[in-house]
mmCIF file of C-alpha atoms in Angstrom:
data_model
loop_
_atom_site.group_PDB
_atom_site.id
_atom_site.type_symbol
_atom_site.label_atom_id
_atom_site.label_comp_id
_atom_site.label_asym_id
_atom_site.label_seq_id
_atom_site.Cartn_x
_atom_site.Cartn_y
_atom_site.Cartn_z
ATOM 1 C CA UNK A 645 -153.847 314.891 176.406
ATOM 2 C CA UNK A 646 -155.230 311.432 177.083
ATOM 3 C CA UNK A 647 -152.731 309.071 178.701
ATOM 4 C CA UNK A 648 -151.158 306.716 176.161
ATOM 5 C CA UNK A 649 -152.011 308.740 173.040
ATOM 6 C CA UNK A 650 -149.012 309.526 170.859
ATOM 7 C CA UNK A 651 -148.940 312.121 168.097
ATOM 8 C CA UNK A 652 -146.009 311.831 165.717
ATOM 9 C CA UNK A 653 -145.417 314.495 163.056
ATOM 10 C CA UNK A 654 -144.979 312.915 159.622
ATOM 11 C CA UNK A 655 -143.019 313.939 156.543
ATOM 12 C CA UNK A 656 -144.407 314.755 153.132
ATOM 13 C CA UNK A 657 -141.907 314.861 150.286
ATOM 14 C CA UNK A 658 -143.282 316.797 147.300
ATOM 15 C CA UNK A 659 -142.025 317.546 143.825
ATOM 16 C CA UNK A 660 -143.544 318.398 140.434
ATOM 17 C CA UNK A 661 -144.763 314.788 140.012
ATOM 18 C CA UNK A 662 -146.646 314.421 143.287
ATOM 19 C CA UNK A 663 -145.984 313.421 146.901
ATOM 20 C CA UNK A 664 -144.607 310.680 149.110
ATOM 21 C CA UNK A 665 -146.465 310.670 152.433
ATOM 22 C CA UNK A 666 -144.750 308.751 155.216
ATOM 23 C CA UNK A 667 -146.912 306.951 157.785
ATOM 24 C CA UNK A 668 -145.325 304.129 159.818
ATOM 25 C CA UNK A 669 -142.062 302.199 159.706
ATOM 26 C CA UNK A 670 -141.182 298.911 161.377
ATOM 27 C CA UNK A 671 -138.083 300.535 162.926
ATOM 28 C CA UNK A 672 -140.110 303.320 164.601
ATOM 29 C CA UNK A 673 -140.475 303.281 168.406
ATOM 30 C CA UNK A 674 -144.238 303.573 167.854
ATOM 31 C CA UNK A 675 -144.470 300.391 165.767
ATOM 32 C CA UNK A 676 -145.753 297.348 167.705
ATOM 33 C CA UNK A 677 -146.628 294.869 164.991
ATOM 34 C CA UNK A 678 -148.569 294.694 161.750
ATOM 35 C CA UNK A 679 -152.117 293.395 161.679
ATOM 36 C CA UNK A 680 -153.770 295.162 158.763
ATOM 37 C CA UNK A 681 -154.007 298.507 157.028
ATOM 38 C CA UNK A 682 -157.200 299.954 155.614
ATOM 39 C CA UNK A 683 -158.527 303.279 154.388
ATOM 40 C CA UNK A 684 -161.735 304.842 155.652
ATOM 41 C CA UNK A 685 -163.417 307.669 153.781
ATOM 42 C CA UNK A 686 -165.752 310.221 155.291
ATOM 43 C CA UNK A 687 -167.869 312.942 153.725
ATOM 44 C CA UNK A 688 -168.142 316.550 154.892
ATOM 45 C CA UNK A 689 -170.013 316.834 158.225
ATOM 46 C CA UNK A 690 -170.507 313.050 158.436
ATOM 47 C CA UNK A 691 -169.625 311.361 161.743
ATOM 48 C CA UNK A 692 -168.105 307.915 162.241
ATOM 49 C CA UNK A 693 -168.094 306.952 165.892
ATOM 50 C CA UNK A 694 -167.973 305.753 168.514
ATOM 51 C CA UNK A 695 -165.854 302.645 168.617
ATOM 52 C CA UNK A 696 -163.001 301.135 170.591
ATOM 53 C CA UNK A 697 -160.704 298.172 170.152
ATOM 54 C CA UNK A 698 -160.179 295.933 173.167
ATOM 55 C CA UNK A 699 -156.762 294.611 172.077
ATOM 56 C CA UNK A 700 -155.512 296.428 168.989
ATOM 57 C CA UNK A 701 -153.517 299.651 168.776
ATOM 58 C CA UNK A 702 -154.709 302.022 166.034
ATOM 59 C CA UNK A 703 -152.450 304.253 163.959
ATOM 60 C CA UNK A 704 -154.422 306.967 162.134
ATOM 61 C CA UNK A 705 -153.165 309.394 159.495
ATOM 62 C CA UNK A 706 -155.369 311.633 157.346
ATOM 63 C CA UNK A 707 -154.001 311.405 153.812
ATOM 64 C CA UNK A 708 -156.649 313.557 152.087
ATOM 65 C CA UNK A 709 -159.031 316.258 153.302
ATOM 66 C CA UNK A 710 -159.507 317.178 156.944
ATOM 67 C CA UNK A 711 -161.099 315.412 159.903
ATOM 68 C CA UNK A 712 -161.691 316.028 163.572
ATOM 69 C CA UNK A 713 -160.597 312.959 165.517
ATOM 70 C CA UNK A 714 -162.217 312.743 168.957
ATOM 71 C CA UNK A 715 -160.909 310.475 171.698
ATOM 72 C CA UNK A 716 -162.595 309.600 175.000
ATOM 73 C CA UNK A 717 -160.943 307.790 177.898
ATOM 74 C CA UNK A 718 -163.225 305.826 180.203
ATOM 75 C CA UNK A 719 -160.612 303.307 181.371
ATOM 76 C CA UNK A 720 -161.206 302.708 185.082
ATOM 77 C CA UNK A 721 -157.639 303.141 186.330
ATOM 78 C CA UNK A 722 -156.514 305.814 183.860
ATOM 79 C CA UNK A 723 -155.220 309.138 185.172
ATOM 80 C CA UNK A 724 -157.124 310.809 182.300
ATOM 81 C CA UNK A 725 -160.422 308.972 182.938
ATOM 82 C CA UNK A 726 -163.484 310.814 181.540
ATOM 83 C CA UNK A 727 -161.354 313.193 179.453
ATOM 84 C CA UNK A 728 -161.912 314.005 175.782
ATOM 85 C CA UNK A 729 -159.235 314.966 173.298
ATOM 86 C CA UNK A 730 -159.839 316.581 169.896
ATOM 87 C CA UNK A 731 -157.229 316.447 167.136
ATOM 88 C CA UNK A 732 -157.613 318.047 163.699
ATOM 89 C CA UNK A 733 -155.847 315.919 161.090
ATOM 90 C CA UNK A 734 -155.009 316.962 157.548
ATOM 91 C CA UNK A 735 -152.076 316.459 155.200
ATOM 92 C CA UNK A 736 -152.151 320.215 154.547
ATOM 93 C CA UNK A 737 -151.546 321.619 158.024
ATOM 94 C CA UNK A 738 -151.225 318.834 160.606
ATOM 95 C CA UNK A 739 -149.902 315.741 158.881
ATOM 96 C CA UNK A 740 -149.323 313.382 161.789
ATOM 97 C CA UNK A 741 -149.753 309.827 162.962
ATOM 98 C CA UNK A 742 -152.013 309.375 165.984
ATOM 99 C CA UNK A 743 -151.366 306.153 167.898
ATOM 100 C CA UNK A 744 -154.310 305.064 170.040
ATOM 101 C CA UNK A 745 -153.881 302.276 172.598
ATOM 102 C CA UNK A 746 -156.623 299.709 173.277
ATOM 103 C CA UNK A 747 -159.780 300.711 175.154
ATOM 104 C CA UNK A 748 -159.893 304.359 174.059
ATOM 105 C CA UNK A 749 -163.175 305.387 172.440
ATOM 106 C CA UNK A 750 -162.689 307.222 169.167
ATOM 107 C CA UNK A 751 -164.610 308.677 166.282
ATOM 108 C CA UNK A 752 -164.161 311.267 163.594
ATOM 109 C CA UNK A 753 -166.059 313.915 161.684
ATOM 110 C CA UNK A 754 -165.408 315.044 158.119
ATOM 111 C CA UNK A 755 -164.422 318.721 157.879
ATOM 112 C CA UNK A 756 -163.677 319.042 154.170
ATOM 113 C CA UNK A 757 -166.027 319.848 151.277
ATOM 114 C CA UNK A 758 -164.729 316.760 149.526
ATOM 115 C CA UNK A 759 -164.333 313.224 150.795
ATOM 116 C CA UNK A 760 -161.549 312.840 153.378
ATOM 117 C CA UNK A 761 -159.427 309.694 153.683
ATOM 118 C CA UNK A 762 -158.020 308.219 156.894
ATOM 119 C CA UNK A 763 -155.387 305.461 156.766
ATOM 120 C CA UNK A 764 -155.419 303.092 159.744
ATOM 121 C CA UNK A 765 -152.658 300.594 160.477
ATOM 122 C CA UNK A 766 -153.843 298.234 163.215
ATOM 123 C CA UNK A 767 -151.698 295.870 165.250
ATOM 124 C CA UNK A 768 -154.226 293.037 164.752
ATOM 125 C CA UNK A 769 -156.308 291.996 161.746
ATOM 126 C CA UNK A 770 -159.864 293.349 161.888
ATOM 127 C CA UNK A 771 -162.129 291.300 164.161
ATOM 128 C CA UNK A 772 -165.653 292.508 165.013
ATOM 129 C CA UNK A 773 -165.517 290.559 168.306
ATOM 130 C CA UNK A 774 -162.537 292.663 169.393
ATOM 131 C CA UNK A 775 -164.485 295.917 168.893
ATOM 132 C CA UNK A 776 -167.231 297.773 170.706
ATOM 133 C CA UNK A 777 -169.406 300.245 168.765
ATOM 134 C CA UNK A 778 -171.845 302.954 169.817
ATOM 135 C CA UNK A 779 -173.783 305.565 167.874
ATOM 136 C CA UNK A 780 -172.306 309.091 167.549
ATOM 137 C CA UNK A 781 -174.977 310.644 169.784
ATOM 138 C CA UNK A 782 -175.108 307.841 172.371
ATOM 139 C CA UNK A 783 -176.077 309.356 175.736
ATOM 140 C CA UNK A 784 -173.163 307.677 177.529
ATOM 141 C CA UNK A 785 -170.948 310.283 175.831
ATOM 142 C CA UNK A 786 -171.355 313.893 176.870
ATOM 143 C CA UNK A 787 -170.003 315.213 173.578
ATOM 144 C CA UNK A 788 -171.384 317.603 170.948
ATOM 145 C CA UNK A 789 -170.065 316.883 167.498
#
């Protein structure tokens, strides 16, 4: 597991009317601060990656469908430098919150026949200048999606 990544199992409360899907609380040890929350959708077999945030922590939860989240650590002084980590996220069999510290490359691939939805609660409001982006098949990554 990449140093600094936290995976927190989440609760789903279901009844005949639907579900309540917990994600992040301000009294959780994982919570840093609130910047913004947004939802990203991804189609089956589509890839969104690579990107990293230089300052913001990310908090991902898959609320519909299934995705493969891929993390890559190229931080110079990290004990897990050059390691990849794959996490399958789905509300059906691995409903969890993945907390990603700054400077970890990440991307995801849709694994569901329908559109999947990822919720992301960042510690800072979105700022393109705080991000770095690369294409999914960029040669600086030795990864096969």
